[in-house]
Short mmCIF file of C-alpha atoms and ligand atoms in Angstrom, two decimals:
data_model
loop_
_atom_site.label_atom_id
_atom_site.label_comp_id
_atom_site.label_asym_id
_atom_site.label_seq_id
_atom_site.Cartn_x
_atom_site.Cartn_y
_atom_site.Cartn_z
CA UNK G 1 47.41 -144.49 -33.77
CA UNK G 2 49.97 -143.68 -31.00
CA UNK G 3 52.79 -141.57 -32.22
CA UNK G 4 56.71 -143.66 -31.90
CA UNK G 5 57.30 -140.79 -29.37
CA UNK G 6 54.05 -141.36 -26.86
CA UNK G 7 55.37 -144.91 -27.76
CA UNK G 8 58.75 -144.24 -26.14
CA UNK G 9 57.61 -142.05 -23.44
CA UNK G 10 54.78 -145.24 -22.18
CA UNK G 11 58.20 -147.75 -22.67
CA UNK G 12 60.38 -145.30 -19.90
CA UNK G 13 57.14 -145.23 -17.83
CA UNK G 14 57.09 -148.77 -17.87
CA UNK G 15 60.39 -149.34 -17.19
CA UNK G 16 60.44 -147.24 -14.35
CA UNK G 17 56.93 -148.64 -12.47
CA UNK G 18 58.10 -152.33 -13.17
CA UNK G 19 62.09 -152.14 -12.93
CA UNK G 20 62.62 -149.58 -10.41
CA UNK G 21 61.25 -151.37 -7.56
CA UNK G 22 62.97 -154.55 -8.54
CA UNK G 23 66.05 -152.49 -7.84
CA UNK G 24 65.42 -150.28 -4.73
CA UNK G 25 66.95 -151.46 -1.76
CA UNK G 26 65.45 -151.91 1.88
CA UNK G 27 64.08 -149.28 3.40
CA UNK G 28 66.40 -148.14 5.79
CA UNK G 29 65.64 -146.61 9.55
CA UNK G 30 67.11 -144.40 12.62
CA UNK G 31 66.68 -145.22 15.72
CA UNK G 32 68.85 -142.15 17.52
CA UNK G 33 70.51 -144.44 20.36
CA UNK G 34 71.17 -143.26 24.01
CA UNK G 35 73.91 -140.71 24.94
CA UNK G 36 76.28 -143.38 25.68
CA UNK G 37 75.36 -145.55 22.61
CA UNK G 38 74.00 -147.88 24.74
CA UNK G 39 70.37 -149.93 23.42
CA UNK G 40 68.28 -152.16 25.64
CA UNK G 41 65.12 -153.51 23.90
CA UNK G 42 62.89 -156.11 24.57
CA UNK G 43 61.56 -158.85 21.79
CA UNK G 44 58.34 -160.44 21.81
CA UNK G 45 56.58 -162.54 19.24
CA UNK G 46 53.32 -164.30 18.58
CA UNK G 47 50.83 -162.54 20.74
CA UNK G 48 47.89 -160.78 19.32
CA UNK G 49 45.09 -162.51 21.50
CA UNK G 50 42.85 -160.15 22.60
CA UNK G 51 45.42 -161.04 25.94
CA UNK G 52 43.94 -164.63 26.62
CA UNK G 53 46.41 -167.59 26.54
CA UNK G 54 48.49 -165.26 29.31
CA UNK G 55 48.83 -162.22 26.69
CA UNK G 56 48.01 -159.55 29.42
CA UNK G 57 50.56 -161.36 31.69
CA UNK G 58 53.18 -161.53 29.88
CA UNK G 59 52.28 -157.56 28.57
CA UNK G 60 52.59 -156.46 32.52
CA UNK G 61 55.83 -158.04 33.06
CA UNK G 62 57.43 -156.41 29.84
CA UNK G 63 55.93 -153.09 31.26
CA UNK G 64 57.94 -153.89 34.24
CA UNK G 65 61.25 -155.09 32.53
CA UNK G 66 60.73 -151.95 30.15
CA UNK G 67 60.20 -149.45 32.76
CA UNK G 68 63.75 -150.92 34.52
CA UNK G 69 66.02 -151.45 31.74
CA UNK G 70 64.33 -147.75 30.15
CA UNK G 71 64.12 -149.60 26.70
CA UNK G 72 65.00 -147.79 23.96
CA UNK G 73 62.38 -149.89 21.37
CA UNK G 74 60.40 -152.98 21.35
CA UNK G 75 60.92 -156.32 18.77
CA UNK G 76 58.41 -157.90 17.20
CA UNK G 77 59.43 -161.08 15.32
CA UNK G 78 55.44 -161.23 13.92
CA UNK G 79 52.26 -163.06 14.65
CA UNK G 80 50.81 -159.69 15.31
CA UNK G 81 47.16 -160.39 15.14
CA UNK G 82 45.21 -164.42 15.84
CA UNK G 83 44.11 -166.00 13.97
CA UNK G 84 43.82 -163.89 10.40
CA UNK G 85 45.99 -160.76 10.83
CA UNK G 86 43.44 -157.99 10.70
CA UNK G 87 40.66 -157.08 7.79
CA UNK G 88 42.14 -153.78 6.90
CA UNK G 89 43.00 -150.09 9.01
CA UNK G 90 39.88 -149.95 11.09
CA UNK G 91 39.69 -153.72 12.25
CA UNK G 92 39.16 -153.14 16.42
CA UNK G 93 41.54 -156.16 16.73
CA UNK G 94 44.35 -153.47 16.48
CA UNK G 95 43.34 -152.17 19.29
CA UNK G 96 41.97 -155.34 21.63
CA UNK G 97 44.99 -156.90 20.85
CA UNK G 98 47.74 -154.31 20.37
CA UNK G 99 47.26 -150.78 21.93
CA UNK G 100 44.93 -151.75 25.33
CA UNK G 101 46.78 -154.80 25.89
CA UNK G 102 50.41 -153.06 25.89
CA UNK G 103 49.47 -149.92 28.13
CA UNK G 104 52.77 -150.01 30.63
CA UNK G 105 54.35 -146.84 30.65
CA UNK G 106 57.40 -149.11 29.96
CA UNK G 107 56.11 -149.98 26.85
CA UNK G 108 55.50 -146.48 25.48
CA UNK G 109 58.37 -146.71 23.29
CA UNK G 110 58.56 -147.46 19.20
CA UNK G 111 57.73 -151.12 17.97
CA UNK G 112 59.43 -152.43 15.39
CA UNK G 113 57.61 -155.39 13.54
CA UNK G 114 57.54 -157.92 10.97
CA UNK G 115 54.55 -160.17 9.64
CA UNK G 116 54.09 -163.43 10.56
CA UNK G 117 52.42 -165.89 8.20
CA UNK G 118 48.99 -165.39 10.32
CA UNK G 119 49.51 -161.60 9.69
CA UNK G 120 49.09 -162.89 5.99
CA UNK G 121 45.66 -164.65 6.25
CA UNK G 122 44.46 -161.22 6.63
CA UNK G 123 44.90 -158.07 5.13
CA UNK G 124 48.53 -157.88 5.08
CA UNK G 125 48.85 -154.41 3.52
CA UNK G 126 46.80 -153.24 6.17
CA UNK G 127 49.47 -154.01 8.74
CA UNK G 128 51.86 -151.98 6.76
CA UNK G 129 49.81 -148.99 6.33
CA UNK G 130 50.70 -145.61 7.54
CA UNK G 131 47.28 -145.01 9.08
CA UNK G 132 48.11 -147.61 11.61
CA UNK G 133 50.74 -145.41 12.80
CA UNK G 134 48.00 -142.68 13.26
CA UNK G 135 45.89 -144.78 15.55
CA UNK G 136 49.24 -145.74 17.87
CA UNK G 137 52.47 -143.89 16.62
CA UNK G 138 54.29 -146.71 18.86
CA UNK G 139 54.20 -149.18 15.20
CA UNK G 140 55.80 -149.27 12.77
CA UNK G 141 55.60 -152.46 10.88
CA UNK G 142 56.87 -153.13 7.48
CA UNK G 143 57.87 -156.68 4.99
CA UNK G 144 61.61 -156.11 5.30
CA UNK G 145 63.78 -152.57 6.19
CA UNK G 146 66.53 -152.37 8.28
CA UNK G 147 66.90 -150.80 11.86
CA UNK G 148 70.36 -148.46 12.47
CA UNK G 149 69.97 -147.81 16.28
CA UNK G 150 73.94 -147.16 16.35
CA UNK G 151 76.36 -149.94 18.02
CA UNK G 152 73.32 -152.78 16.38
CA UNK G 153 71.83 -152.74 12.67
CA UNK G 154 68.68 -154.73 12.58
CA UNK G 155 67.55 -156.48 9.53
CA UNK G 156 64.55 -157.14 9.73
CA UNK G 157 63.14 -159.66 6.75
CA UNK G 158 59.97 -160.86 5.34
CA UNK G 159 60.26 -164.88 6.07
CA UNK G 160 56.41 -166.13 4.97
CA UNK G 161 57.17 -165.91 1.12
CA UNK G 162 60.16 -168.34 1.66
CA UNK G 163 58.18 -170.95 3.06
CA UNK G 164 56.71 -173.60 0.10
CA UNK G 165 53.86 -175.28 1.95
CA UNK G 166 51.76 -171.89 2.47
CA UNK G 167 52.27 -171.88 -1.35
CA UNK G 168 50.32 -175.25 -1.87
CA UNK G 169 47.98 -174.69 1.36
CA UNK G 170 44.59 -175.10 -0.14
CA UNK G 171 42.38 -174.63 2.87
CA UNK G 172 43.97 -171.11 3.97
CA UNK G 173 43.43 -167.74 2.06
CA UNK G 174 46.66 -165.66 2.11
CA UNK G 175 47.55 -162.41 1.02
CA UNK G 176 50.29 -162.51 -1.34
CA UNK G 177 49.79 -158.94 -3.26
CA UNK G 178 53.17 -157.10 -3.38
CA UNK G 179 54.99 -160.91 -3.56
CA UNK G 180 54.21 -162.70 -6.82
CA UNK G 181 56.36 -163.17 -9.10
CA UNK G 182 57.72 -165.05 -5.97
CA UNK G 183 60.92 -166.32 -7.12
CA UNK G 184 61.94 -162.72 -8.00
CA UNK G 185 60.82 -161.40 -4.76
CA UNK G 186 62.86 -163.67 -2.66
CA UNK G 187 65.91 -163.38 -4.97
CA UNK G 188 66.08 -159.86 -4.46
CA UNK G 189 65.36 -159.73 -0.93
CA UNK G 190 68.62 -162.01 -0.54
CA UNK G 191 70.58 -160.01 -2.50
CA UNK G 192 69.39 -157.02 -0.33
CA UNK G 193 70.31 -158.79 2.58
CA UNK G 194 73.57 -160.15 1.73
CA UNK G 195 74.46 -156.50 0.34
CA UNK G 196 73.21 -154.57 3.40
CA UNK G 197 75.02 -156.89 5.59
CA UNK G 198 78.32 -156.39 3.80
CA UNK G 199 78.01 -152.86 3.42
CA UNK G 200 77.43 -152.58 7.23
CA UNK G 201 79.87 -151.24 10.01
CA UNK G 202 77.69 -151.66 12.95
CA UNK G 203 79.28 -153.51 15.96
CA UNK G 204 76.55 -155.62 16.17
CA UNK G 205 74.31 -157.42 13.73
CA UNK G 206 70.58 -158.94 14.29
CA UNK G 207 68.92 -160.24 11.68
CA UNK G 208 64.83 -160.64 12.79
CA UNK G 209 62.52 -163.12 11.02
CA UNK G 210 59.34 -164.61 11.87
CA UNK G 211 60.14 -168.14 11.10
CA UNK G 212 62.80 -170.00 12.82
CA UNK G 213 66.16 -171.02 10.68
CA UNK G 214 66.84 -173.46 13.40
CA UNK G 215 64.21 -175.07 16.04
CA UNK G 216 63.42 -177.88 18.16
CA UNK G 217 60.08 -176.81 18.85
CA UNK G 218 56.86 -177.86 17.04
CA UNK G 219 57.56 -176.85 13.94
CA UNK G 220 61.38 -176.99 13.80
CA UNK G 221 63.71 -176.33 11.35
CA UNK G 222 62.68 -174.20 8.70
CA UNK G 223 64.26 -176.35 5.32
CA UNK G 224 64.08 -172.98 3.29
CA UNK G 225 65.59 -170.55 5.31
CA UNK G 226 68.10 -173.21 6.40
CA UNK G 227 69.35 -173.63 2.55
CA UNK G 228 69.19 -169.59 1.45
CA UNK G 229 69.65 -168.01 5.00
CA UNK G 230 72.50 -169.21 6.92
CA UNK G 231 75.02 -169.10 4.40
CA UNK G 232 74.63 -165.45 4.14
CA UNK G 233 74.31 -164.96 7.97
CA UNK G 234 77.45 -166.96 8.48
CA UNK G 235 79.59 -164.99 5.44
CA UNK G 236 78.56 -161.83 7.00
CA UNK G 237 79.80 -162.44 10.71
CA UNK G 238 75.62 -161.93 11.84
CA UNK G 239 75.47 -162.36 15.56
CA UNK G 240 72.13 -163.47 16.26
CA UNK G 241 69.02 -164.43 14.04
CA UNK G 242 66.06 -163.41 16.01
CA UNK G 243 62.59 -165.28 15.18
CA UNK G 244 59.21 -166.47 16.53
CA UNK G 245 56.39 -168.78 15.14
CA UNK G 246 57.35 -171.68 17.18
CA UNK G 247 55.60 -170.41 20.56
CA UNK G 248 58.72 -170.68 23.36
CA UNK G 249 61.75 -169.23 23.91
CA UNK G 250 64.69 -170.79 22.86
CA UNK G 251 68.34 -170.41 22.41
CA UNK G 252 70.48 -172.37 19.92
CA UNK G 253 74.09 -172.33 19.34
CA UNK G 254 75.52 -172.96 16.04
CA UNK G 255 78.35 -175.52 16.07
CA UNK G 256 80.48 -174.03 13.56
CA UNK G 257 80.34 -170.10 13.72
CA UNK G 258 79.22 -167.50 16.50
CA UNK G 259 75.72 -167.19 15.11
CA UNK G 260 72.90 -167.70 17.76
CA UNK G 261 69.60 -168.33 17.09
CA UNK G 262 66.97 -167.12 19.50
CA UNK G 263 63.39 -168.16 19.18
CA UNK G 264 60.67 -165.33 20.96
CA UNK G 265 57.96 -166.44 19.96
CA UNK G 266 56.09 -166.66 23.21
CA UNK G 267 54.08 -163.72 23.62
CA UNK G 268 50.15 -165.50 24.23
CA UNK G 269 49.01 -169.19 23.37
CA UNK G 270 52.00 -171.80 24.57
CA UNK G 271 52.41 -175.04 26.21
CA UNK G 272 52.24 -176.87 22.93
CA UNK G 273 54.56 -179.63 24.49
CA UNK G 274 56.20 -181.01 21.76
CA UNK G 275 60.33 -180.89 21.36
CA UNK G 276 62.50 -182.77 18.82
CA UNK G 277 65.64 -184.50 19.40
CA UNK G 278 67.95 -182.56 17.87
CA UNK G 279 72.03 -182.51 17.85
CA UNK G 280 73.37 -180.82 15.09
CA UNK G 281 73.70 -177.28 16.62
CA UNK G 282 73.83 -176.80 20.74
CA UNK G 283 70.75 -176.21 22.00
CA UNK G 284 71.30 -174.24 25.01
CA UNK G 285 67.80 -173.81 26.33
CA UNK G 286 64.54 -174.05 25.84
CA UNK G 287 61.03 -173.29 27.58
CA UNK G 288 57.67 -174.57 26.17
CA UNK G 289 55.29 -171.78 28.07
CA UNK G 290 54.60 -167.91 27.87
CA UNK G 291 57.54 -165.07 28.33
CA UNK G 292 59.69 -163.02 26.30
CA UNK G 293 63.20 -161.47 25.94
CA UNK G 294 65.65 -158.82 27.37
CA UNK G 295 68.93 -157.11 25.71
CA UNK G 296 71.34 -154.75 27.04
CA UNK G 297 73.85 -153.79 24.08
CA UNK G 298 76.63 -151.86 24.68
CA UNK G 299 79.65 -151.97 22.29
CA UNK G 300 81.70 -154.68 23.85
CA UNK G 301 79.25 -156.76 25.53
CA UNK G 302 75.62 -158.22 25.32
CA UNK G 303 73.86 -159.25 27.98
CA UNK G 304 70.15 -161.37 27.10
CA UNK G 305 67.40 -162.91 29.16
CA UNK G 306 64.42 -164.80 29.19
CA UNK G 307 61.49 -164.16 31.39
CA UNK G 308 58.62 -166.07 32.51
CA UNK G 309 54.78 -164.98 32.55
CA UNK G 310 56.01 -164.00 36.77
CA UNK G 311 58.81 -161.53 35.37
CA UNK G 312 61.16 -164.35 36.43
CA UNK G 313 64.63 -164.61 34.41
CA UNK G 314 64.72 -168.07 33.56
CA UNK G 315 67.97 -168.31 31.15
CA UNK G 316 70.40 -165.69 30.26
CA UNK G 317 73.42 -165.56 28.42
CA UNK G 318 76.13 -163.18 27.47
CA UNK G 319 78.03 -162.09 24.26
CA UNK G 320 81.28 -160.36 24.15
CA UNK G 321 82.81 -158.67 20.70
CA UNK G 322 86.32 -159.58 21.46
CA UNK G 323 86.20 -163.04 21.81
CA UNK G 324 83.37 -163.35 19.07
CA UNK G 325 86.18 -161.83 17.04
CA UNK G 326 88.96 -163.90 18.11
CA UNK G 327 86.63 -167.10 17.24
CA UNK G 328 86.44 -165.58 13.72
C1 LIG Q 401 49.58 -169.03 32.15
O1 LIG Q 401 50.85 -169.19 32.78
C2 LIG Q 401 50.89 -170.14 33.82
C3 LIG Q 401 52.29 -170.11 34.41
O2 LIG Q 401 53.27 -170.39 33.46
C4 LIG Q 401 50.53 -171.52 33.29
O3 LIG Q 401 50.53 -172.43 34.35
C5 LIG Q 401 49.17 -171.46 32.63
O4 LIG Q 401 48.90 -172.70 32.03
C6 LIG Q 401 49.16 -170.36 31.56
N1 LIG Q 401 47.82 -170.25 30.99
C7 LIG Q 401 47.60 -170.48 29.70
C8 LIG Q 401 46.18 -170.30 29.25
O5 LIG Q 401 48.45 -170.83 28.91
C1 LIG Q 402 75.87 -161.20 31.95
O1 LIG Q 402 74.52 -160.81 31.84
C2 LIG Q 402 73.88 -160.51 33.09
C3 LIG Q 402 72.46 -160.09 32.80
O2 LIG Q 402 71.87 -160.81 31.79
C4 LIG Q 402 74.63 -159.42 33.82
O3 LIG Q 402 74.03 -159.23 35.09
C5 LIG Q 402 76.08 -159.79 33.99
O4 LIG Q 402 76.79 -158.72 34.56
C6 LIG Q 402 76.68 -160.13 32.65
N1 LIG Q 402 78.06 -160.54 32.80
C7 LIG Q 402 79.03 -160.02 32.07
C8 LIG Q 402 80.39 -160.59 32.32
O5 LIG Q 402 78.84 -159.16 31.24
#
């Protein structure tokens, strides 16, 4: 029989494996910024296609873009790998799709990723594991962390579990390990959220996602993230909500605060050529086929663009922190 003390000593073991993690917060990141605090990046989603569907096209002209604006990182709002994510570390798909398709010397820089809820058909751990960072130390992806590159805090966040109908999706296989209990999971991640995002003093604030708050693209809206994101993006002064999974580029103004919400989720397969009528936000632009996105970020101004598979800018807007603040 166990003695009351081994008793006690397999309770505090307990409590630490199962309570601890419930209460760690988001792993946090560096990203040592430029001399003059300045960050350009560039923000791509949805592409792992061995480069059909315009991949490769769309990799040159980020090359390009990346070589000019000397980008400090890459954004990926997930969607890494088509169609399943990847079987595990030594899938070749990681390689046909990732490292030989992104060769530009302009794109030799650190990518920072999320999963998209393909990346969770497959091995999803796999994505996250440090061995993948041994085959090309350019990724880093991880469920949710958060990205200080100075002037901009990233927040990066695990969107998939949020969404009910993968949850009731009987025909697809995904790999929830590391997210049941759900509820639990996506309680705390809100509260690590909403804590990180008061806590923080960065100029500028980017919250990254995979699916889309706010869309008028094939699959829209997302109903989920609508109800249990914006109000904490909107209470904590969040400039832009960055996503992909609906494959365009987009950019959506709310009607009642300065959030934006920018869809990049047109890194390969496009042209789906659907679009909802939609009027309760602005929608500013939109563009059914194959690009990605610019940013130059310095600490009063923001300067974004859209580009085409021909390295054409085909929208671009500016942000400005003084007048964001005097809208406040
Ligand atoms: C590649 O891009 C061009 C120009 O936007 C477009 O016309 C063509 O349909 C695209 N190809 C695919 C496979 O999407
Ligand atoms: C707006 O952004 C563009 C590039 O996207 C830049 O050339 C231009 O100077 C910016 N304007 C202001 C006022 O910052």
């Amino acid at each position: 029989m166990a003695s009351p003390l081994s008793l006690l000593h397999l309770a505090v073991l307990l409590c630490i494996y199962l309570v601890l993690p419930v209460f760690a917060e988001l792993p946090r990141i560096q990203h040592q910024p430029k001399h003059d605090g300045s960050l350009n990046f560039l923000v791509i989603g949805d592409w792992g296609r061995k480069g059909l569907h315009n991949q490769s096209l769309v990799a040159t002209q980020m090359g390009r873009m990346g070589d000019k604006l000397n980008i400090d990182f890459v954004v990926s709002t997930g969607d890494n790998f088509y169609d399943s994510g990847i079987k595990g570390v030594n899938d070749p798909l990681f390689l046909q799709s990732f490292s030989n398709i992104y060769t530009a010397k302009g794109l030799n820089k650190q990518w920072y990723t999320v999963l998209g809820n393909h990346d969770y058909r497959g091995n999803a751990l796999a994505q996250l594991s440090p061995v993948l960072r041994k085959i090309d130390k350019r990724w880093f992806c991880e469920r949710s962390f958060i990205l200080n590159a100075g002037i901009v805090e990233f927040f990066f966040i695990d969107t998939t579990p949020f969404i009910n109908n993968y949850f009731h999706d009987c025909n697809q296989h995904y790999d929830w390990r590391g997210v049941f209990p759900r509820q639990s999971y996506l309680k705390k991640l809100q509260k690590d959220l909403e804590e990180a995002l008061a806590k923080s003093t960065s100029k500028w604030k980017i919250v990254v996602g995979h699916h889309a708050i706010r869309s008028i693209g094939h699959h829209g809206d997302s109903p989920e993230l609508v109800k249990h994101l914006i109000p904490i993006l909107k209470g904590n002064n969040v400039d832009m909500y960055l996503n992909g999974h609906d494959h365009c580029l987009q950019h959506i103004a709310s009607k009642d605060s300065p959030l934006v919400y920018i869809t990049s989720g047109a890194g390969s397969k496009a042209w789906r050529g659907d679009v909802k009528e939609d009027h309760s936000d602005v929608v500013k632009f939109f563009y059914d086929g194959q690009g990605f996105m610019s940013a130059q970020v310095t600490n009063s101004d923001a300067n974004f663009a859209f580009y085409n598979v021909f390295g054409e800018s085909i929208h671009h807007w500016n942000l400005t922190k003084s007048t964001m603040h005097s809208s406040v």
